[in-house]
mmCIF file of C-alpha atoms and ligand atoms in Angstrom:
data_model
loop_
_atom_site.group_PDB
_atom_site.id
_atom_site.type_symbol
_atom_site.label_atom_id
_atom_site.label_comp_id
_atom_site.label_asym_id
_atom_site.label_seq_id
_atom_site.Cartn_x
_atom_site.Cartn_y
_atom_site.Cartn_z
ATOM 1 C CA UNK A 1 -0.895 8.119 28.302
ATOM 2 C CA UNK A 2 -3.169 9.750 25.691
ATOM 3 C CA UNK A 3 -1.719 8.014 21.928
ATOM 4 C CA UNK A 4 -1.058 10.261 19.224
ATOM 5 C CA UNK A 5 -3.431 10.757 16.253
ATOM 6 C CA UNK A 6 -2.649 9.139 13.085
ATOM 7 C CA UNK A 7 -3.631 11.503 10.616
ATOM 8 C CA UNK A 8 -4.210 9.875 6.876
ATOM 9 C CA UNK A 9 -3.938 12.126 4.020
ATOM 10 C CA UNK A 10 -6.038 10.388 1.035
ATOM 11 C CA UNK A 11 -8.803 8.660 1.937
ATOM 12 C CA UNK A 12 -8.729 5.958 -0.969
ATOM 13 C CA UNK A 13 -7.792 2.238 -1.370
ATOM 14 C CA UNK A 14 -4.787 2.118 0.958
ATOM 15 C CA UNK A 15 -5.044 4.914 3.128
ATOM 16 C CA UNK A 16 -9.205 3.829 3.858
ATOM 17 C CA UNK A 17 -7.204 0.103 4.868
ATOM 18 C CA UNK A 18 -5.120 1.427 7.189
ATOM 19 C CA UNK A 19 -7.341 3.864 8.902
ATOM 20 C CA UNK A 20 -9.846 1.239 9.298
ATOM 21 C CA UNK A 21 -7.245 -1.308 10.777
ATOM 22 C CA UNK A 22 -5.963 1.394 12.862
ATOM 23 C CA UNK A 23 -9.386 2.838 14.307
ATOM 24 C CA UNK A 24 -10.745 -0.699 15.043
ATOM 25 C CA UNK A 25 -7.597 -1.281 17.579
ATOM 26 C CA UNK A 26 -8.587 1.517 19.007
ATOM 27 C CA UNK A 27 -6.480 3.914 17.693
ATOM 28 C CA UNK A 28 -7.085 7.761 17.337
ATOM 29 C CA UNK A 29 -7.385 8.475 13.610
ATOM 30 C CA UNK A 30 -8.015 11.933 11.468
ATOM 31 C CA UNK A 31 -8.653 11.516 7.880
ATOM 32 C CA UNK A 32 -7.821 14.915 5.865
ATOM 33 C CA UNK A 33 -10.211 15.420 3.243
ATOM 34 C CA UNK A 34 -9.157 17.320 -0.103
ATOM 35 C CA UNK A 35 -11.954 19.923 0.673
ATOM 36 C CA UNK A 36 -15.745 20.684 2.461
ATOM 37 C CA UNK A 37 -16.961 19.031 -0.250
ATOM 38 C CA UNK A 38 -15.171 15.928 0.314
ATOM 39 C CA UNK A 39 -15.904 16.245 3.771
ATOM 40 C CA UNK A 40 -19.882 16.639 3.536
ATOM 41 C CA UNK A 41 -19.920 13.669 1.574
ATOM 42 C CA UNK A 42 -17.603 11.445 3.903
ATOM 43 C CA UNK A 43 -20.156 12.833 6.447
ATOM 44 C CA UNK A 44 -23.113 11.739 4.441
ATOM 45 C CA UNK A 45 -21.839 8.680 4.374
ATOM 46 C CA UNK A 46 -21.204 7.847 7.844
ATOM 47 C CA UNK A 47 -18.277 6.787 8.087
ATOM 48 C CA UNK A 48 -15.432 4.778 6.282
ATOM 49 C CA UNK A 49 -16.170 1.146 5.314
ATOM 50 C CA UNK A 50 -14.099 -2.277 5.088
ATOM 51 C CA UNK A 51 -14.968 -5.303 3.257
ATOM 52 C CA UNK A 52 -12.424 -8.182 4.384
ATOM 53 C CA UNK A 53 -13.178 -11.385 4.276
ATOM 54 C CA UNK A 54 -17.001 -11.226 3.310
ATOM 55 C CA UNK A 55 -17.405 -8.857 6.074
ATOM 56 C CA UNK A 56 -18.094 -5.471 6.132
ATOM 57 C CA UNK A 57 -17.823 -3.114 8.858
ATOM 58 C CA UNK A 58 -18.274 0.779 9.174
ATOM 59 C CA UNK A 59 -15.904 2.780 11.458
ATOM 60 C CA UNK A 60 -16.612 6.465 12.402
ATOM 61 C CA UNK A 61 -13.474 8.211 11.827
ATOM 62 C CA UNK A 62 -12.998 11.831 12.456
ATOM 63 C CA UNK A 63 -13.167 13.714 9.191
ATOM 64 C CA UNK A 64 -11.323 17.222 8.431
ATOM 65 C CA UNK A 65 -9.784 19.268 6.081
ATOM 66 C CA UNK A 66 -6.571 20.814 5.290
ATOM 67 C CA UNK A 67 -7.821 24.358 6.817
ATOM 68 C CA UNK A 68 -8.261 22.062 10.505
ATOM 69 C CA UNK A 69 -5.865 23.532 12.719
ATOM 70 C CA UNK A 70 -4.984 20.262 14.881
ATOM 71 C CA UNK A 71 -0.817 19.654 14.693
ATOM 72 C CA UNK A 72 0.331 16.753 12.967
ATOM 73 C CA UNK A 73 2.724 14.642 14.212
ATOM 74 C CA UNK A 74 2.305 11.501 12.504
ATOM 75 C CA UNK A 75 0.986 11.465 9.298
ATOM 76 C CA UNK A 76 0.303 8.829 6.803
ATOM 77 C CA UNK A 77 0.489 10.311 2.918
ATOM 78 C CA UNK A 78 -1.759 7.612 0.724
ATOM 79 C CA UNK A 79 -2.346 9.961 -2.641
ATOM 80 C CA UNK A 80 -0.845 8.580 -5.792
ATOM 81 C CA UNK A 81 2.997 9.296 -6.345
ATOM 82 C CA UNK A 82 1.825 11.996 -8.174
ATOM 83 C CA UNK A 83 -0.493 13.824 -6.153
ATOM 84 C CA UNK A 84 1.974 13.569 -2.700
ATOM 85 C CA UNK A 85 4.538 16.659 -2.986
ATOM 86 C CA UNK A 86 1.290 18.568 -3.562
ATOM 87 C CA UNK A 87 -0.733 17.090 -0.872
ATOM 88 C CA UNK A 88 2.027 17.295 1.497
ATOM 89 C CA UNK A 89 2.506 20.675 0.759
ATOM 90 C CA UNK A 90 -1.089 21.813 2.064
ATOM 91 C CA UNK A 91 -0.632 20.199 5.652
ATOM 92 C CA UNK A 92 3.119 21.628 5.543
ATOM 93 C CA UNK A 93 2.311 24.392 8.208
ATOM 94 C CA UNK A 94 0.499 21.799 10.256
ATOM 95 C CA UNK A 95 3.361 19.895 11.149
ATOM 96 C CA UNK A 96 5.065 19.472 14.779
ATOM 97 C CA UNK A 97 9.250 19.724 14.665
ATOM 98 C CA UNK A 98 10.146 16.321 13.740
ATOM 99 C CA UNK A 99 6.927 14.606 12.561
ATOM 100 C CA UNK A 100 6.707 11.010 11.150
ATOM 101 C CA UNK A 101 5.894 11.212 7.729
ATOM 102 C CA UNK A 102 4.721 7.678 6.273
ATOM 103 C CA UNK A 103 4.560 7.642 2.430
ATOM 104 C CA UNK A 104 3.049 4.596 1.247
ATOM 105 C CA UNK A 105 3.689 5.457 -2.916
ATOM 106 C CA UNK A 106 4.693 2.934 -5.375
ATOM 107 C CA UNK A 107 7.843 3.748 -7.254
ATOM 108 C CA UNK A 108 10.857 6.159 -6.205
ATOM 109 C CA UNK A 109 10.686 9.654 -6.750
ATOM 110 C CA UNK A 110 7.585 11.329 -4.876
ATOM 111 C CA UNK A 111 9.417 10.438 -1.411
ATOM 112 C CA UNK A 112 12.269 12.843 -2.221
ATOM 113 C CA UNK A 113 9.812 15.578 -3.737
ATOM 114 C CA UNK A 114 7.957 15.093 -0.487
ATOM 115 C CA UNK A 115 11.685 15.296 1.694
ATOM 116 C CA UNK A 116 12.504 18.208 -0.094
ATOM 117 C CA UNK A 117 8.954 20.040 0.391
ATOM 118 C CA UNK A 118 9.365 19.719 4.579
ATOM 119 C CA UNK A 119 13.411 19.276 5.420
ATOM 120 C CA UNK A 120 12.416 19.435 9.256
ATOM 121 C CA UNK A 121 9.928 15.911 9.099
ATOM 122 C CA UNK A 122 10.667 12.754 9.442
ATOM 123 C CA UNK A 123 10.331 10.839 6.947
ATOM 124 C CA UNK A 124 9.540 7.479 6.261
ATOM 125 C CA UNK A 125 9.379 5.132 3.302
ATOM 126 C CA UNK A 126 6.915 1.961 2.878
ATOM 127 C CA UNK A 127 6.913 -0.466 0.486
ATOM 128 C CA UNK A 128 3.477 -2.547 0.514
ATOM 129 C CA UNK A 129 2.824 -5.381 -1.071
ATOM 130 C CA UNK A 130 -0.866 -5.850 0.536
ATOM 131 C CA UNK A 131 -3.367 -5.211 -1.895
ATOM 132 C CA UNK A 132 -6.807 -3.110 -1.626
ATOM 133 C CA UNK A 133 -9.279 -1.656 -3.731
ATOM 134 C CA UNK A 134 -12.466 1.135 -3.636
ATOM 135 C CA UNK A 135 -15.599 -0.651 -4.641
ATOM 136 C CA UNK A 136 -17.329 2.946 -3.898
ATOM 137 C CA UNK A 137 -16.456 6.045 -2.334
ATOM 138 C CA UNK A 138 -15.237 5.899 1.090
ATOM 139 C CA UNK A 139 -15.502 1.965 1.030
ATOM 140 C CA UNK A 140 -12.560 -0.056 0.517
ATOM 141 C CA UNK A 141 -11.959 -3.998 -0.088
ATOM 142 C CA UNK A 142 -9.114 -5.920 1.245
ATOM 143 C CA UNK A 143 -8.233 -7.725 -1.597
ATOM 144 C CA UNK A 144 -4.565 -8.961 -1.084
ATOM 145 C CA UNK A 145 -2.554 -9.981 2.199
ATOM 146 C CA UNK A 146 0.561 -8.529 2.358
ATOM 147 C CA UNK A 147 3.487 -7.323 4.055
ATOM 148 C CA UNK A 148 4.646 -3.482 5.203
ATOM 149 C CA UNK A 149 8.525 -2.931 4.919
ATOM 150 C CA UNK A 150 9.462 0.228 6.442
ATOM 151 C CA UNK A 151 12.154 2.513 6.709
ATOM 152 C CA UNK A 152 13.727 5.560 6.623
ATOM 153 C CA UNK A 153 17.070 5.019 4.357
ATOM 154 C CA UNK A 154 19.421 5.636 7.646
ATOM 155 C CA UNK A 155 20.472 3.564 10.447
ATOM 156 C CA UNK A 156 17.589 5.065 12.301
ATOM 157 C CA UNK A 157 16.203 2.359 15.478
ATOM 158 C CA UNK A 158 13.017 1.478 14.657
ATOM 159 C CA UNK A 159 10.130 3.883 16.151
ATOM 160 C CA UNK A 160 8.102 2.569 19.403
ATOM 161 C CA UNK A 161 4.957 3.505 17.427
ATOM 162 C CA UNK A 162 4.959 0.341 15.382
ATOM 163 C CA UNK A 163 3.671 -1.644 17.949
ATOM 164 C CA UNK A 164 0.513 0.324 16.851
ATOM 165 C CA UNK A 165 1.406 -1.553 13.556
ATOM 166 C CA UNK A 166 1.227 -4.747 15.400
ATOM 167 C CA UNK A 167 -1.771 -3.791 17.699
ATOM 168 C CA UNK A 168 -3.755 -3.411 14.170
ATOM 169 C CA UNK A 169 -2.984 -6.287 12.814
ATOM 170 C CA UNK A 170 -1.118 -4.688 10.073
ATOM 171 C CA UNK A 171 2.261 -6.999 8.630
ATOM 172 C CA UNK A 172 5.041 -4.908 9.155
ATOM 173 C CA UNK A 173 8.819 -4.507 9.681
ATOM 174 C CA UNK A 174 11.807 -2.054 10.075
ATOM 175 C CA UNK A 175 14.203 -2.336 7.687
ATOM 176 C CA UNK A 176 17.455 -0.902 6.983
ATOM 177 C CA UNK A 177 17.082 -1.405 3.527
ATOM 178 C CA UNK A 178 14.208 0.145 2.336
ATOM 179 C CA UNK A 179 15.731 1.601 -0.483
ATOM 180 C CA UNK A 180 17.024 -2.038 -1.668
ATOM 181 C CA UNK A 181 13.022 -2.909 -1.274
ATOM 182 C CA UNK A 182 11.817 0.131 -3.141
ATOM 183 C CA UNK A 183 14.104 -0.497 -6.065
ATOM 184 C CA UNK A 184 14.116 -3.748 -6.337
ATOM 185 C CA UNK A 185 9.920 -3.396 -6.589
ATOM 186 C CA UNK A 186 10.476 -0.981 -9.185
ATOM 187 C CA UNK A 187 12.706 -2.634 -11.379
ATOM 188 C CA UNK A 188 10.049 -5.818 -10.961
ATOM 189 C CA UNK A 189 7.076 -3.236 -11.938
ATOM 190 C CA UNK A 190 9.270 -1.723 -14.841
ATOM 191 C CA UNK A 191 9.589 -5.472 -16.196
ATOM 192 C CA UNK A 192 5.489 -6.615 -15.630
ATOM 193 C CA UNK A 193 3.691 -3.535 -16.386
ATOM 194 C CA UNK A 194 4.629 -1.781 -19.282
ATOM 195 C CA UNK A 195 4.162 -5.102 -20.530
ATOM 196 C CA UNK A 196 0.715 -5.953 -19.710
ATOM 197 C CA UNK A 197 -0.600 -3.214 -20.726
ATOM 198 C CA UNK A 198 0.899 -3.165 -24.378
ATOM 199 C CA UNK A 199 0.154 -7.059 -24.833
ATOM 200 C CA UNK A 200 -3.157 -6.099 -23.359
ATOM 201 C CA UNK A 201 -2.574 -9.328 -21.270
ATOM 202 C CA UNK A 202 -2.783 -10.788 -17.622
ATOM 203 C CA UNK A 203 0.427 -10.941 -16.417
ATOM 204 C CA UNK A 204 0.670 -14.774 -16.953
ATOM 205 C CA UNK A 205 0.713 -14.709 -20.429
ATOM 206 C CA UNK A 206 3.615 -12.622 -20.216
ATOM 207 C CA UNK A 207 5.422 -16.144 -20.252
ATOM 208 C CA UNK A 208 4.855 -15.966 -24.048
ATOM 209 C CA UNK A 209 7.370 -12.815 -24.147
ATOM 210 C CA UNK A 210 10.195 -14.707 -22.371
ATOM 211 C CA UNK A 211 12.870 -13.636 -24.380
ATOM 212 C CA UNK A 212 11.850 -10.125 -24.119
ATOM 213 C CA UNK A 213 11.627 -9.873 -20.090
ATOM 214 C CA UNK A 214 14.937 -11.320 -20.432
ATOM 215 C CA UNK A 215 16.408 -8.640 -22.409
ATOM 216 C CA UNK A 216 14.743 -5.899 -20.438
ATOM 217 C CA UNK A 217 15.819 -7.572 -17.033
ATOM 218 C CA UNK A 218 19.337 -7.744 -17.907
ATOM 219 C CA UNK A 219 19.235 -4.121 -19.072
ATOM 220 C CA UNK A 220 17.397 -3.083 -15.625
ATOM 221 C CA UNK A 221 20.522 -4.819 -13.285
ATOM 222 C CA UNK A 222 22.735 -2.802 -15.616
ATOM 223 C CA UNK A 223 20.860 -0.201 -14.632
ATOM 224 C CA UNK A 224 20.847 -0.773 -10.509
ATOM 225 C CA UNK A 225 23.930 -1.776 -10.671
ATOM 226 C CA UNK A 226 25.197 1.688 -12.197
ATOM 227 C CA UNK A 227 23.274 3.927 -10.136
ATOM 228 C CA UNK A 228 24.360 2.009 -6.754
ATOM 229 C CA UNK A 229 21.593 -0.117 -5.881
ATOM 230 C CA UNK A 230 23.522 -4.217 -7.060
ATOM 231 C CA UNK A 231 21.380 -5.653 -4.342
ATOM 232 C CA UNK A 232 18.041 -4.488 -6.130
ATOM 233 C CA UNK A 233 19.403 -6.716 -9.185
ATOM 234 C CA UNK A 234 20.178 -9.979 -7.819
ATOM 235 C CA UNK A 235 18.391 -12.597 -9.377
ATOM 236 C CA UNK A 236 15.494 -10.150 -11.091
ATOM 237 C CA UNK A 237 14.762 -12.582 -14.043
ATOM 238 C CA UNK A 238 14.071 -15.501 -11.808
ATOM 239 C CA UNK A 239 11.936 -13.126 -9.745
ATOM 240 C CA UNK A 240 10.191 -11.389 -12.549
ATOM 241 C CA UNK A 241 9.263 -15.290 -13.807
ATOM 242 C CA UNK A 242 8.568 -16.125 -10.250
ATOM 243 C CA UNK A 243 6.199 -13.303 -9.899
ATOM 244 C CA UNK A 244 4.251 -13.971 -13.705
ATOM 245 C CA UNK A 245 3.559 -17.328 -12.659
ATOM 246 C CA UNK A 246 2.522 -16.439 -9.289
ATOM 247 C CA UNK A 247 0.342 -13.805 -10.327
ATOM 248 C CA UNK A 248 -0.707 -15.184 -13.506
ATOM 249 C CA UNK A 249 -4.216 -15.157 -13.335
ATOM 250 C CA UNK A 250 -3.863 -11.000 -12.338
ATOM 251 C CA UNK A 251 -3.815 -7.844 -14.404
ATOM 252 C CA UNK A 252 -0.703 -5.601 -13.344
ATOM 253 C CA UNK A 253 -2.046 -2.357 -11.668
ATOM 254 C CA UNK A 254 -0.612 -0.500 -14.162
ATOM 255 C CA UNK A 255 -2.907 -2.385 -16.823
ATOM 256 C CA UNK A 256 -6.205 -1.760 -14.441
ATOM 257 C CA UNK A 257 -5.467 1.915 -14.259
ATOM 258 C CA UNK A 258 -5.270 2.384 -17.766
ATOM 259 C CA UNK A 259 -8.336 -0.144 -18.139
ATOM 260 C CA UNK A 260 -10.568 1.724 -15.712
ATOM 261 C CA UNK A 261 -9.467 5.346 -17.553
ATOM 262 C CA UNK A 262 -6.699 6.579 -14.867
ATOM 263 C CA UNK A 263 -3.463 8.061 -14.324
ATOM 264 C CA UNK A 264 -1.061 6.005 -14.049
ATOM 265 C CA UNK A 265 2.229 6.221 -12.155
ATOM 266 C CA UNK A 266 4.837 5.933 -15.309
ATOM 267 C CA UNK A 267 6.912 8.524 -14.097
ATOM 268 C CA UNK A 268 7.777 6.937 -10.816
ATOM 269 C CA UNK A 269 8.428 3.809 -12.456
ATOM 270 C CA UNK A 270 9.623 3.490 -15.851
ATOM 271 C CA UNK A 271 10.062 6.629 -15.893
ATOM 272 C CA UNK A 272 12.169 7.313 -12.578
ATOM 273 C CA UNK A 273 14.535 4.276 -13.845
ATOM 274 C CA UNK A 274 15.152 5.869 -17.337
ATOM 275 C CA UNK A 275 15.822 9.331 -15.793
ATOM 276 C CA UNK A 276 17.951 7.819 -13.224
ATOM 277 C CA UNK A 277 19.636 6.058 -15.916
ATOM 278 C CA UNK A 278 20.307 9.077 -18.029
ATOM 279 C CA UNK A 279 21.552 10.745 -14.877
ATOM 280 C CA UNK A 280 24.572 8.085 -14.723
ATOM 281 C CA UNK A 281 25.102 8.283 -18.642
ATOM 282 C CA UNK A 282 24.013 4.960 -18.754
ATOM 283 C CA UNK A 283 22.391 3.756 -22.514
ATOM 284 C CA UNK A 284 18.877 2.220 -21.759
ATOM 285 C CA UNK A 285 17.566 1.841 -25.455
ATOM 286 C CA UNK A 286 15.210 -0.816 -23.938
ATOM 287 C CA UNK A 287 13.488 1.139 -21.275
ATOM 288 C CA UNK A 288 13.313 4.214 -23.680
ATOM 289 C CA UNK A 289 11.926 2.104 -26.253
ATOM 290 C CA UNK A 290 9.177 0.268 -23.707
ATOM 291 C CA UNK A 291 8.416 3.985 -22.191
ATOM 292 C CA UNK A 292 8.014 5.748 -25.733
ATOM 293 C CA UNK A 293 5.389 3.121 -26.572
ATOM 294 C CA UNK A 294 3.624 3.118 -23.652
ATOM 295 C CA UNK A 295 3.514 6.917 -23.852
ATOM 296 C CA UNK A 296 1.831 6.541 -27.299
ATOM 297 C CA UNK A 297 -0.491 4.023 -25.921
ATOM 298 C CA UNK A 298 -1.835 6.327 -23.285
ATOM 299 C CA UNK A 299 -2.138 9.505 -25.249
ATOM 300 C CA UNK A 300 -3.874 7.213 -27.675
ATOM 301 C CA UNK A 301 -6.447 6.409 -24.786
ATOM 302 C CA UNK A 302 -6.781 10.075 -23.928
ATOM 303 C CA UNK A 303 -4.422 9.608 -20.673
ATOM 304 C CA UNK A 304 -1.841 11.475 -19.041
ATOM 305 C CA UNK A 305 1.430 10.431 -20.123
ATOM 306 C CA UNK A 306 3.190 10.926 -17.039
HETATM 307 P P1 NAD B 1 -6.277 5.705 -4.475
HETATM 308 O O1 NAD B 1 -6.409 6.459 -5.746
HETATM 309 O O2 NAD B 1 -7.259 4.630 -4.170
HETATM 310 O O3 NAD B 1 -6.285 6.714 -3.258
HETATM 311 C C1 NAD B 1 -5.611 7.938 -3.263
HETATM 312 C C2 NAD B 1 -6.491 8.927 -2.519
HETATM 313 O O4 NAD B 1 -5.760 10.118 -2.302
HETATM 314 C C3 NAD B 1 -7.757 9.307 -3.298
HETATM 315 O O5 NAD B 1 -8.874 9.164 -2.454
HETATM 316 C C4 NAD B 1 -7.528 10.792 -3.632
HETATM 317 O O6 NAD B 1 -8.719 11.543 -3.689
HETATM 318 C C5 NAD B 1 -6.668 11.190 -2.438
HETATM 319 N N1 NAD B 1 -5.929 12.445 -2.635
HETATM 320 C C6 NAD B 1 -5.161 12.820 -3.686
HETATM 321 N N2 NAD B 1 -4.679 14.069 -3.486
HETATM 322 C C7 NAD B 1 -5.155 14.466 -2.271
HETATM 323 C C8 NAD B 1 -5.013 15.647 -1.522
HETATM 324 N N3 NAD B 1 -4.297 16.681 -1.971
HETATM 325 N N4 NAD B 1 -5.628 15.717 -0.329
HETATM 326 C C9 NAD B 1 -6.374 14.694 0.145
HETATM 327 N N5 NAD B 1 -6.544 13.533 -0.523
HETATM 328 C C10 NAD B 1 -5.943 13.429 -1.724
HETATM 329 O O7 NAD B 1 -4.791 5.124 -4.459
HETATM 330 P P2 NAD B 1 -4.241 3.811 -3.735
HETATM 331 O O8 NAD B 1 -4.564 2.619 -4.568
HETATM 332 O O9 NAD B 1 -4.631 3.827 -2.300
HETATM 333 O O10 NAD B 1 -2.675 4.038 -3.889
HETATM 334 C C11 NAD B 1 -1.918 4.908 -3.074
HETATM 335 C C12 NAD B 1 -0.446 4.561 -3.284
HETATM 336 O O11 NAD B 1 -0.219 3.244 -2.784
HETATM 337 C C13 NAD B 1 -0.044 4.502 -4.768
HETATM 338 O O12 NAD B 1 1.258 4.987 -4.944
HETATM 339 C C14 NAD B 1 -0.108 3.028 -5.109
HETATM 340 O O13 NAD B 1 0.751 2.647 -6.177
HETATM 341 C C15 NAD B 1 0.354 2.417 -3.797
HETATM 342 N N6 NAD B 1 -0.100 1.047 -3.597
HETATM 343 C C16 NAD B 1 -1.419 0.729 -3.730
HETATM 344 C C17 NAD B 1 -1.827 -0.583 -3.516
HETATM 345 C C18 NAD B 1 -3.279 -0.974 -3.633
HETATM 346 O O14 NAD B 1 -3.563 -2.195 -3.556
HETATM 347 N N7 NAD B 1 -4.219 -0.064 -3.775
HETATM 348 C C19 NAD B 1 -0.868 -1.567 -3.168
HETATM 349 C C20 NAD B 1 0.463 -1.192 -3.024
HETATM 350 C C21 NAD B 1 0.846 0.123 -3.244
HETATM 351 O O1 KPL B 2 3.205 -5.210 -8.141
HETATM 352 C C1 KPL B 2 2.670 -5.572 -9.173
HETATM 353 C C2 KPL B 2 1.693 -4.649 -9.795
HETATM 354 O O2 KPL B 2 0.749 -5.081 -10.432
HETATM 355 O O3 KPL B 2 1.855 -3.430 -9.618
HETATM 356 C C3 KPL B 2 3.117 -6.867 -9.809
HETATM 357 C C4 KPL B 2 2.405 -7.240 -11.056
HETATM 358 C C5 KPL B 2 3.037 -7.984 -8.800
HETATM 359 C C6 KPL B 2 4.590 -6.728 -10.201
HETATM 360 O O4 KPL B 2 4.750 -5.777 -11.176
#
């Protein structure tokens, strides 16, 4: 029986891993380029590239645009949180009834833009913690194993695709708490980032700021535990100093977007928490304080502040 295509919307860090993983087991893959532009160059280029483990290996993916006609039936959205709704939006007539929709952002808050934007998909949330970067266009670098958690928020079974997942070599499971995942990664990026970036530090040294992690992490399981998500709060101090000292030698992603001149994704994470807050009447004077400043600090560098 002929597979179906995985189509991968955003051809950057994550989405190039995947697609690469995918296409070397043999699976069919369609990347969908912003534009002919896009699409001359990916052509130029011959292909899409991965670096893992000092190796690097070129796979000739099938390139198209938006304006392809081809139906989609499972696609994989790997734009920023900000750029999804959008992106999703211009492969909207595309879609077959009932198409999987992976979304693979960081944060809460682009999934339900992207639910809203196409009611009649399937969609389905992933929390990664594998890690990947672009060392130049259309090339990507495994930098970080990881796992996939994936799920859709219901008591859905999980899909027979995944043993796709599996054939790729790509960590994965179904989980019925995805959302538990998603927030609890949040409130764990609204406690490191923000941070980092102010201090201007790796997030080891955060270990200096003890007292003020502490105060923000018992203000963020306030938080989950007033807009329903307790489990996401269990423990997050111990976690947050498990993570610093784990990671210490690392700079946040947060801190290497704003290093490296980017858009960050503030408004899926400290800001998604704060508005979520707000939402329950809940006080945060913490998070509001830690989100003013690093609004100033990125309007200072000449960066979007949201
Ligand atoms: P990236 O910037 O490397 O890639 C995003 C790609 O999407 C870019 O190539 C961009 O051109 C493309 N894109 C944007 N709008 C598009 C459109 N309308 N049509 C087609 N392509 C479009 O980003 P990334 O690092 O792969 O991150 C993707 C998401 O995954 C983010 O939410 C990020 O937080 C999350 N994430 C990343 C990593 C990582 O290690 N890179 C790890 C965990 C989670
Ligand atoms: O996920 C992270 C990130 O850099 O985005 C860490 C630092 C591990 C937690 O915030």
């Amino acid at each position: 029986m002929k597979s179906t295509p995985w189509h991968i919307l955003g051809a950057g860090s994550l989405g190039a891993l995947w697609a690469t993983r995918l296409a070397r087991a043999g699976m069919p893959v369609r990347l969908i380029l912003r534009n002919a532009a896009r699409l001359e160059a990916y052509n130029a280029k011959g292909g899409l590239t991965l670096s893992e483990q000092g190796q690097r290996l070129t796979f000739d993916i099938a390139a198209q645009t938006m304006a392809a006609q081809e139906p989609i039936h499972r696609l994989l959205v790997a734009c920023k949180a900000y750029d999804a709704e959008q992106a999703v939006a211009s492969v909207a007539s595309r879609l077959a009834p009932g198409a999987d929709i992976l979304l693979l952002q960081n944060g809460l808050g682009s999934q339900d833009a992207v639910a809203a934007r196409v009611p009649d998909a399937h969609c389905i949330f992933v929390s990664s913690t594998e890690g990947a970067f672009r060392d130049e266009d259309f090339s990507v670098v495994f930098a970080g194993q990881g796992f996939n958690w994936l799920g859709d928020g219901q008591q859905t079974a999980e899909p027979v695709w995944l043993r796709e997942l599996a054939a790729a070599g790509i960590p994965h499971q179904w989980t019925l708490d995805i959302l538990d995942r998603l927030w609890r990664k949040l409130a764990l990026n609204c406690a490191i980032n923000p941070l980092t970036v102010l201090y201007g530090c790796r997030n080891g040294e955060l270990q200096a700021h003890d007292e003020e992690l502490r105060a923000l992490c018992d203000e963020l399981v306030r938080t989950l535990q007033r807009c329903g998500q307790p489990r996401a709060a269990i423990g997050l101090h111990e976690e947050v100093v498990r993570v610093i000292k784990a990671t210490a030698a690392n700079y946040s992603s947060m801190y290497q977007d704003v290093a490296q001149g980017r858009r960050t994704e503030i408004s899926y994470l400290l800001g998604h928490v704060c508005k979520a807050a707000e939402l329950s009447g809940y006080d945060v004077p913490l998070m509001n304080r830690l989100r003013a400043q690093l609004i100033d600090h990125l309007i200072g560098k000449g960066l979007p502040s949201s």
